[in-house]
CSV table of C-alpha atoms and ligand atoms in Angstrom, one decimal:
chain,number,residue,atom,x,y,z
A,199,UNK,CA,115.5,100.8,127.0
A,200,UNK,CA,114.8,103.5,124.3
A,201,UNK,CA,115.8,106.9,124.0
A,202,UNK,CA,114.5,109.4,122.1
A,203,UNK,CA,115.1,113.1,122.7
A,204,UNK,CA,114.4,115.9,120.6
A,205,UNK,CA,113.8,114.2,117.1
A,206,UNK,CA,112.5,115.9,114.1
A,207,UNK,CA,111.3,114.6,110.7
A,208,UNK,CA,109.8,116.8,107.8
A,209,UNK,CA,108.6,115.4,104.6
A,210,UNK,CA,108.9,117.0,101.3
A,211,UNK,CA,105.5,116.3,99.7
A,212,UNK,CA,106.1,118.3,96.1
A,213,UNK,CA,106.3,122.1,97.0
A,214,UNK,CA,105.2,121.7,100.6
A,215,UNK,CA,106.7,120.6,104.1
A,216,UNK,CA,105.1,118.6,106.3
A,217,UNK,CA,106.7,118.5,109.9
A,218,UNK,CA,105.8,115.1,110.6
A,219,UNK,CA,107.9,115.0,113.9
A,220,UNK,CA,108.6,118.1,115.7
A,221,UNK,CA,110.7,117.3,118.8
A,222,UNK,CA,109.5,114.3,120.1
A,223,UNK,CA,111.0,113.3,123.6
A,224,UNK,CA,110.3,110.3,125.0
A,225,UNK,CA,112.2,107.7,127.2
A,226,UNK,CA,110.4,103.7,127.1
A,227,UNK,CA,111.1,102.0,130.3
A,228,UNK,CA,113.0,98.4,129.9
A,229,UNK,CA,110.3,95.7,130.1
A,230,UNK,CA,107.5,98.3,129.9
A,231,UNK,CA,104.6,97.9,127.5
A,232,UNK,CA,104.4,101.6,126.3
A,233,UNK,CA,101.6,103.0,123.9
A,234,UNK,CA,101.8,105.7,121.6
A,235,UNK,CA,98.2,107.1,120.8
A,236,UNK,CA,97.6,109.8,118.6
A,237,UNK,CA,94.7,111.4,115.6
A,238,UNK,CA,95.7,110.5,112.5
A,239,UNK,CA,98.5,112.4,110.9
A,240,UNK,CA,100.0,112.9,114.1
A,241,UNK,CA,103.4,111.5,113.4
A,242,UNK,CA,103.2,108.1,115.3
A,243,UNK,CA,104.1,105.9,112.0
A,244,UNK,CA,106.6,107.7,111.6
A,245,UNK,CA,107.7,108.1,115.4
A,246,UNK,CA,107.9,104.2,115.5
A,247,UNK,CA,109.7,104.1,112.2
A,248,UNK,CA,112.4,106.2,113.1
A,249,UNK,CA,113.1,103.8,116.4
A,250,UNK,CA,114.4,100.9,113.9
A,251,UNK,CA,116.0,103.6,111.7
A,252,UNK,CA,113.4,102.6,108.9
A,253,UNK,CA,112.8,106.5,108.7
A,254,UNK,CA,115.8,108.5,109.2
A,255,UNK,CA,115.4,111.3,111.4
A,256,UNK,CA,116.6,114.9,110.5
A,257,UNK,CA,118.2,115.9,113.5
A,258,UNK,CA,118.0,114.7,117.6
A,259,UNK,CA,119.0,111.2,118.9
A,260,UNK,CA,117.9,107.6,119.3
A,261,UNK,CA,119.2,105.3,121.5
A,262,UNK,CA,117.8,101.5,121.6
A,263,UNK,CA,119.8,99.6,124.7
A,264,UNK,CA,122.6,102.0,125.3
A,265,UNK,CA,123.3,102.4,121.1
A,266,UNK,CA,123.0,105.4,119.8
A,267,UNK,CA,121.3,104.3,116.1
A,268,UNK,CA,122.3,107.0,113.5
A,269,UNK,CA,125.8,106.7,114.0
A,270,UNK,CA,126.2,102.6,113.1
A,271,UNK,CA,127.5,101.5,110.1
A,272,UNK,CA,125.3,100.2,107.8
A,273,UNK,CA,126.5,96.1,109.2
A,274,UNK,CA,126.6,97.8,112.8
A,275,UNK,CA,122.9,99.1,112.1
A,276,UNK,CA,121.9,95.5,110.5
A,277,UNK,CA,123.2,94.4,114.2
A,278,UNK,CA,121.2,96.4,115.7
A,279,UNK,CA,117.6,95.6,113.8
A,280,UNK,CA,118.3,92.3,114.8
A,281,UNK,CA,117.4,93.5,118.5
A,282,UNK,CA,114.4,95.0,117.7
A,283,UNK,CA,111.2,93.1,116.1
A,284,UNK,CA,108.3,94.7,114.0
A,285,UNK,CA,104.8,93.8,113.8
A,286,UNK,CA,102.0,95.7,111.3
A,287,UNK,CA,98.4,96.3,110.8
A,288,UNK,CA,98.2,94.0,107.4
A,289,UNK,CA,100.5,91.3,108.9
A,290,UNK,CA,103.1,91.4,106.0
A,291,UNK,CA,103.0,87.6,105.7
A,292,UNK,CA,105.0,85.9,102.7
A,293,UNK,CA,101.6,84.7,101.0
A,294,UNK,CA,103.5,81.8,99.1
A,295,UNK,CA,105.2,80.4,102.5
A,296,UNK,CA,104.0,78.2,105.1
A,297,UNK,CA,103.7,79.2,108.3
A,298,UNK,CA,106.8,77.9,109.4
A,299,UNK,CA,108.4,79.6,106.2
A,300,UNK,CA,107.6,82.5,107.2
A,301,UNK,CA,108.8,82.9,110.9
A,302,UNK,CA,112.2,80.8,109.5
A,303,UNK,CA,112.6,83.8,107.2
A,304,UNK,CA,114.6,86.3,109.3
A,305,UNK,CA,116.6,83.6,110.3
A,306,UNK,CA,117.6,82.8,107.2
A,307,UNK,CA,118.6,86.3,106.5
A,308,UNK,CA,121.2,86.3,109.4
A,309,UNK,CA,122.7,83.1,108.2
A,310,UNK,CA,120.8,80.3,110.9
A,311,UNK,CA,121.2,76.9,109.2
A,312,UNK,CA,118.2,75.6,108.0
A,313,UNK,CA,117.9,73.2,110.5
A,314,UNK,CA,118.7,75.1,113.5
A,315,UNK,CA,116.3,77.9,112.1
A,316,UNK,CA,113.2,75.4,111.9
A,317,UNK,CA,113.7,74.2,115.7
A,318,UNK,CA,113.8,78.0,116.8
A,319,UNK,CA,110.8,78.8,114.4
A,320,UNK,CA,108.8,75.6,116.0
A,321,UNK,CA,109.4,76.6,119.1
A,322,UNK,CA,108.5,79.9,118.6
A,323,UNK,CA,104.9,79.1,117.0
A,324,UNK,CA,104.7,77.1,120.7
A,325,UNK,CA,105.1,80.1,122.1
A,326,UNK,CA,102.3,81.7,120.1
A,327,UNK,CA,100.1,78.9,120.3
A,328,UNK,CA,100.4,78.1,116.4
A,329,UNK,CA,102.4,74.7,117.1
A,330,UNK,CA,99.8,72.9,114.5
A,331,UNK,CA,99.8,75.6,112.0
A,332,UNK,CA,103.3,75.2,110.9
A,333,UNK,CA,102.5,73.8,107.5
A,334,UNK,CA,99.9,75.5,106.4
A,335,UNK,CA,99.8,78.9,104.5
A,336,UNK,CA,98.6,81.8,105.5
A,337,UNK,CA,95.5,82.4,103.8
A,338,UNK,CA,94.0,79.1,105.1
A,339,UNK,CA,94.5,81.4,108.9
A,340,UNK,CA,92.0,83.7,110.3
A,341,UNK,CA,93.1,87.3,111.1
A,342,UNK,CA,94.1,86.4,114.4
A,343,UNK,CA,96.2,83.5,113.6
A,344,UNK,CA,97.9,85.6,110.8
A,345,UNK,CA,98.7,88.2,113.6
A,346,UNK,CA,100.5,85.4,116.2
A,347,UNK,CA,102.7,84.4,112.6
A,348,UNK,CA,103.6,88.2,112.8
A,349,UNK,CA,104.5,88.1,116.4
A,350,UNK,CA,106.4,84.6,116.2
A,351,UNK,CA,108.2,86.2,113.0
A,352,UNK,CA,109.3,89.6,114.7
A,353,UNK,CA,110.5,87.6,118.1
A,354,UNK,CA,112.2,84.5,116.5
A,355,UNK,CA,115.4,86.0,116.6
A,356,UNK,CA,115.0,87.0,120.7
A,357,UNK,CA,115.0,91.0,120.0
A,358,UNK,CA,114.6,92.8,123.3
A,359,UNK,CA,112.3,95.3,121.6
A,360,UNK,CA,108.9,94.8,120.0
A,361,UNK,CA,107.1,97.1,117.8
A,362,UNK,CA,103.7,97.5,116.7
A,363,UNK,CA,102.1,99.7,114.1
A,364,UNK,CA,98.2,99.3,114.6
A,365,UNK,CA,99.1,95.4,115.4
A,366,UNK,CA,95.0,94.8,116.4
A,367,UNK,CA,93.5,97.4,114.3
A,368,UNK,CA,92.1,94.7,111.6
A,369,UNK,CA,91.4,92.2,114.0
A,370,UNK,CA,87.4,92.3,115.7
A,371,UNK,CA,87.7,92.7,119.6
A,372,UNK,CA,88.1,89.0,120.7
A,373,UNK,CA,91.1,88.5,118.2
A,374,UNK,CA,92.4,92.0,119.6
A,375,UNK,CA,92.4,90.7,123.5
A,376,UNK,CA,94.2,87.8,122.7
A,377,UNK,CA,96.8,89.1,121.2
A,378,UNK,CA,97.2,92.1,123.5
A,379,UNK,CA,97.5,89.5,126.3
A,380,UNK,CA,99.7,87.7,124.3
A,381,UNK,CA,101.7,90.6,123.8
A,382,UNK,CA,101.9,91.6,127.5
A,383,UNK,CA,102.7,87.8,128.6
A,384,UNK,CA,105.8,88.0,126.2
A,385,UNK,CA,107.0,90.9,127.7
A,386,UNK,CA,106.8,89.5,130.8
A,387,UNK,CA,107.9,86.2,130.1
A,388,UNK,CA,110.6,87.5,128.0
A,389,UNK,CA,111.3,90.8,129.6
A,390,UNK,CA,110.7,92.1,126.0
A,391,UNK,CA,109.9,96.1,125.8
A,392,UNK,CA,106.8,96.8,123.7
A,393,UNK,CA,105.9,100.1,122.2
A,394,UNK,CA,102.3,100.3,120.5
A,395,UNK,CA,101.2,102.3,118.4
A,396,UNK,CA,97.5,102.3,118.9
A,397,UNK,CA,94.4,104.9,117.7
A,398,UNK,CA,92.3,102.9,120.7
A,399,UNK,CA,92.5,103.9,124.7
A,400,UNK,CA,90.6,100.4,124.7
A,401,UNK,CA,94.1,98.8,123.6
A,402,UNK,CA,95.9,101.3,126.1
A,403,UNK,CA,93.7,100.2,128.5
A,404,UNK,CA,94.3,96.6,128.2
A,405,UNK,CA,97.6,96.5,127.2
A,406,UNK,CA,99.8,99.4,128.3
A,407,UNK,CA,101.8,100.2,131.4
A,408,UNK,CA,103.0,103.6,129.8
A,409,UNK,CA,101.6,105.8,127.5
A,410,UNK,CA,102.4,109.1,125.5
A,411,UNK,CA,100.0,111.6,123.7
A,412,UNK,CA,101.6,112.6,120.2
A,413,UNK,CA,99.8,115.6,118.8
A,414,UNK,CA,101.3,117.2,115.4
A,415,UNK,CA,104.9,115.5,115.7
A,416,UNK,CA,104.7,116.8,119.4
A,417,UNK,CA,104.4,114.5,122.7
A,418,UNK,CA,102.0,116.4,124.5
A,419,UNK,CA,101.4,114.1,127.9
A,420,UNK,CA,103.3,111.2,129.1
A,421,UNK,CA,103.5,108.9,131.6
A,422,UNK,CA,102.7,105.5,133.5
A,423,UNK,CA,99.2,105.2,132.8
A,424,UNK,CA,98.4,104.7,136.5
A,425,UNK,CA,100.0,107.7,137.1
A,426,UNK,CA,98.0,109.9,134.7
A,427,UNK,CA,94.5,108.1,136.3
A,428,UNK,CA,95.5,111.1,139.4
A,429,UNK,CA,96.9,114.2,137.0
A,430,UNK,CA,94.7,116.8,137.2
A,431,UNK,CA,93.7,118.1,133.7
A,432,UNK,CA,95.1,115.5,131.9
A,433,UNK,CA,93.7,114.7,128.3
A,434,UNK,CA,94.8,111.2,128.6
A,435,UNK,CA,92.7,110.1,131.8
A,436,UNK,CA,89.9,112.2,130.4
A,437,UNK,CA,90.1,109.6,127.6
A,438,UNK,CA,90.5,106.6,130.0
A,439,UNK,CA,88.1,107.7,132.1
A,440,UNK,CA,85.5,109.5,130.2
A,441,UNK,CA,82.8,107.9,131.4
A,442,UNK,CA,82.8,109.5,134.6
A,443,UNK,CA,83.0,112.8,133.5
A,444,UNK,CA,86.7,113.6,133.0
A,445,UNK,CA,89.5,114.0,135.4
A,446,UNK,CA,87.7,115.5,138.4
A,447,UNK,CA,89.3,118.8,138.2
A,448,UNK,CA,86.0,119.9,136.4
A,449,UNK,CA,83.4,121.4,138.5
A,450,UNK,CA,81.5,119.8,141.2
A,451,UNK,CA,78.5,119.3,140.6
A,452,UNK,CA,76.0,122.4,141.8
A,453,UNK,CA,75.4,122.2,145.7
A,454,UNK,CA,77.6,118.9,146.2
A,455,UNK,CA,78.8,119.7,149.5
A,456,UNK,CA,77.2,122.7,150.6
A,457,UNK,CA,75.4,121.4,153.4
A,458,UNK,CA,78.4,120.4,155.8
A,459,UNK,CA,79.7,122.8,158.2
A,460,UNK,CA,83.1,123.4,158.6
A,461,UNK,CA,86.3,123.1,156.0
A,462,UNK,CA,86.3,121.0,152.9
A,463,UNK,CA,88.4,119.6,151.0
A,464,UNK,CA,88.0,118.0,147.0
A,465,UNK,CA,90.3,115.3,146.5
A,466,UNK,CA,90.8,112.6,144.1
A,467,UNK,CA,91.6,109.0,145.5
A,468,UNK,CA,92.9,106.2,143.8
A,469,UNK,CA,92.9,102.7,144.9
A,470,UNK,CA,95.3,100.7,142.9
A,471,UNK,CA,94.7,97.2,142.9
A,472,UNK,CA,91.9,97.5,145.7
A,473,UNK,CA,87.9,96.9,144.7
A,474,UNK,CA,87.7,98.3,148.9
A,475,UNK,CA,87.7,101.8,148.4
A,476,UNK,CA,84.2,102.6,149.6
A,477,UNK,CA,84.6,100.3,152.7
A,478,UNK,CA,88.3,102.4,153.6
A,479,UNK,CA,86.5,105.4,153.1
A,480,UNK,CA,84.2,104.4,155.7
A,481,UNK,CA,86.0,103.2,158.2
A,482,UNK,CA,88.5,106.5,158.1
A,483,UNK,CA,85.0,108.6,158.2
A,484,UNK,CA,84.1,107.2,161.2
A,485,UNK,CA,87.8,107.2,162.7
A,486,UNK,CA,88.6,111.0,162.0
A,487,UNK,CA,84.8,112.3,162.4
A,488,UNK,CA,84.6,113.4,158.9
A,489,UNK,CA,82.3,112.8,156.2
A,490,UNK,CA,83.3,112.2,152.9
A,491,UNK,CA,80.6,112.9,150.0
A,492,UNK,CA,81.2,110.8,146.9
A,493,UNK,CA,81.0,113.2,144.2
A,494,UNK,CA,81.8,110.8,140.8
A,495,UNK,CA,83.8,107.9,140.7
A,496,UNK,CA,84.1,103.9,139.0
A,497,UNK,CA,86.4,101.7,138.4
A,498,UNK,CA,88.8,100.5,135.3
A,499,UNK,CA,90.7,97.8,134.6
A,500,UNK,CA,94.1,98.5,133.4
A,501,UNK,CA,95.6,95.5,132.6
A,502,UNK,CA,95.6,93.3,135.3
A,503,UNK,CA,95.1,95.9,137.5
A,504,UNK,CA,91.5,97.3,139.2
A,505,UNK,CA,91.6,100.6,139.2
A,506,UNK,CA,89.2,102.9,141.5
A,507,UNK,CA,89.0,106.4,141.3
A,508,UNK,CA,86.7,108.8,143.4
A,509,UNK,CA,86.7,112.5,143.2
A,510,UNK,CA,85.2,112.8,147.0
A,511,UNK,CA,84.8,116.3,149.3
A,512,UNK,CA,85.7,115.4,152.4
A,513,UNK,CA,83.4,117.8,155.2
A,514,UNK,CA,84.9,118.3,159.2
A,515,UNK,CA,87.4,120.0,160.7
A,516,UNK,CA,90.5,120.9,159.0
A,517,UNK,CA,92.8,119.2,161.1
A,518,UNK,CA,90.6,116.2,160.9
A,519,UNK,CA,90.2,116.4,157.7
A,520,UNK,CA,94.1,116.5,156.9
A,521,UNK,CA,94.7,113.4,158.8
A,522,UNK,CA,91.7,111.6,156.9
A,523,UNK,CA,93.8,112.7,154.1
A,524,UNK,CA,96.9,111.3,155.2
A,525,UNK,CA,95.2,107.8,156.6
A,526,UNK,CA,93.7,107.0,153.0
A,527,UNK,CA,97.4,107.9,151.6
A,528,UNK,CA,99.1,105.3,154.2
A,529,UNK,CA,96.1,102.8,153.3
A,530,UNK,CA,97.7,102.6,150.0
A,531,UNK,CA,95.5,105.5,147.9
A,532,UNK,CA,96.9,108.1,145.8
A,533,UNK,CA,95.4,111.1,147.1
A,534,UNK,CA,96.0,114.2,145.4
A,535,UNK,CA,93.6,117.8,146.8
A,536,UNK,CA,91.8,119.0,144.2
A,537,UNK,CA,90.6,122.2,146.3
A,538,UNK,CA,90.2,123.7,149.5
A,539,UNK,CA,87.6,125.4,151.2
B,754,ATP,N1,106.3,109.5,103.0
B,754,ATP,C1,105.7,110.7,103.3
B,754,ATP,N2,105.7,111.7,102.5
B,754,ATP,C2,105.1,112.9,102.8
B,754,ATP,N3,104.4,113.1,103.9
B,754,ATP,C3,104.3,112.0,104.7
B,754,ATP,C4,104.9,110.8,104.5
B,754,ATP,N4,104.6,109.9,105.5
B,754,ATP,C5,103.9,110.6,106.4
B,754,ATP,N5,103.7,111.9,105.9
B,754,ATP,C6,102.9,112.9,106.6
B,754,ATP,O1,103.5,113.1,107.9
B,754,ATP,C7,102.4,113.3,108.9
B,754,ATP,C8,102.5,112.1,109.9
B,754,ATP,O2,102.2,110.9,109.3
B,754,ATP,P1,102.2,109.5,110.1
B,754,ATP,O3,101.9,108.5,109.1
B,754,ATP,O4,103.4,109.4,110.9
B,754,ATP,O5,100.9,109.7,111.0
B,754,ATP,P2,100.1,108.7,111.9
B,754,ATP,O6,100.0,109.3,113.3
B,754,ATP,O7,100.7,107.3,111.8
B,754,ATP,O8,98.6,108.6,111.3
B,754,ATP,P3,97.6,107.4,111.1
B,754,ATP,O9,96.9,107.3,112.4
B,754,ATP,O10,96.7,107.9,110.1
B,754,ATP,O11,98.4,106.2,110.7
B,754,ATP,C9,101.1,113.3,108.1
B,754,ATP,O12,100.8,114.6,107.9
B,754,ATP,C10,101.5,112.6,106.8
B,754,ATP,O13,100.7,113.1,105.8
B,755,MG,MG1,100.1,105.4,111.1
């Protein structure tokens, strides 16, 4: 759905250059929910800026749905906005507007008669669970509230791309849950691609199907977040999973393993979707003649997912141990050897 390849952005701050963006590559999936995490000063405003043109890029490409943005016309690049909805940390509510003002506005701007614009609006703060609110203004809402006015603002017009600086970063954790679901039922619902710009693997976590690690104006790891939960040495899982000691491609701990006889093999497994991951293990012990020592493991939820991860050394025979391997791979777990022995 987007494009981005090789796109640089300096800032002239007085005498100095800041190289806010220094080659970012990155392609968002159609439909995906895709999160941008990053330490401040990174470049991630400014990434998710230059994707609705609000920043101009120095030099690479963008391409939102097949149209390549820096080369519209200014009424061609209005066109194109039109596709893509915003939503920000402060909300960026008219303060003197209703509700219903408010989520009218952008459809006043591309000529909706009134009328026509107040029915989509309506239906729009149904969508966002707001229906009541219509009248009022926004400083009679709470944070939340203010947040789903965003939303039904940015997605009145139907753009097929939503995006979100820090969307939940003023909001206390309940508000933030609701509207992260909220944001991954409406890309469902409305096959609506969502990048996220978020400082919280908590918000990844809940939210996001993809994810990329920007690092001074560089994407240094990217991926489907389930994939990364299995990539050995990667910074993001470390985050994600952090509370089982990292990735697993650390060291085992001292004399894990030592007692078994015969070859051994470390190995992460991943059970997607599956809370049976001890039970499997058993059961293909037992079949293969192997043993399998649990060496860290939990399990995450990742949006509506379950997630289990074990780093295990598996004990027995090689050959055994191989088709141990291979049986927990066609039960459905991502197994990826960690080391041999
Ligand atoms: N208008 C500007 N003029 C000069 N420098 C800027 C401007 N906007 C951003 N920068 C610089 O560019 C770099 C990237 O900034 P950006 O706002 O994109 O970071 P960020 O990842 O969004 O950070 P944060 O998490 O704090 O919001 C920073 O060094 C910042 O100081
Ligand atoms: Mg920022």
């Amino acid at each position: 759905m987007i494009d981005v390849v090789d796109v640089k952005k300096t800032y002239r701050d007085g005498q100095r250059e800041v190289m806010a963006l220094d080659g970012v590559t990155l392609h968002v999936p159609r439909g995906s929910v895709y999160g941008i995490v990053g330490e401040s000063g990174a470049g991630k405003s400014t990434l998710i800026r230059c994707l609705n043109l609000l920043e101009r890029p120095d030099a690479g490409s963008i391409r939102v749905d097949g149209v390549e943005l820096q080369t519209l016309s200014p009424a061609g690049l209005r066109q194109a906005r039109r596709k893509i909805g915003m939503i920000f940390q402060h909300f960026n509510l008219f303060s003197s507007r209703t509700v219903l003002g408010n989520v009218t506005f952008p459809l006043e701007c591309a000529g909706v008669p009134g009328q026509e614009a107040r029915r989509r609006a309506r239906e729009m703060l149904g969508v966002v669970g707001l229906g009541e609110k219509a009248e009022v203004y926004p400083a009679q809402l709470s944070g939340g509230q203010k947040q789903r006015v965003g939303i039904a603002r940015a997605l009145v017009g139907e753009p097929s791309v939503l995006l979100s600086d820090e969307a939940t970063s003023a909001l206390d954790p309940v508000n933030t849950v609701a509207i992260l679901d909220l944001l991954r039922s409406l890309s469902r619902q409305m096959g609506l691609t969502v990048v996220l710009i978020t400082h919280e693997m908590a918000v990844v976590k809940a939210a996001c199907d993809h994810v990329a690690l920007l690092e001074q104006g560089r994407v240094v790891e990217e991926g489907p977040v389930l994939d990364l939960a299995s990539r050995p040495g990667s910074r993001l899982a470390a985050q994600l999973f952090h509370r089982y000691g990292g990735t697993g491609a650390g060291a085992a701990p001292a004399g894990a393993g030592t007692l078994g006889l015969g070859a051994r093999r470390r190995a992460a497994v991943v059970f997607v979707g599956a809370a049976a991951g001890e039970p499997l293990l058993t059961r293909i012990a037992r079949r293969y003649d192997v043993d399998f020592n649990i060496l860290e493991g939990g399990m995450e939820r990742l949006g509506d997912t379950v997630l289990g991860r074990l780093v295990v050394e598996a004990v027995g025979e090689a050959p055994r141990l191989d088709q141990a391997l291979t049986a927990l791979q066609e039960a459905g777990c991502r197994v990826e050897v960690l080391d041999v022995a």
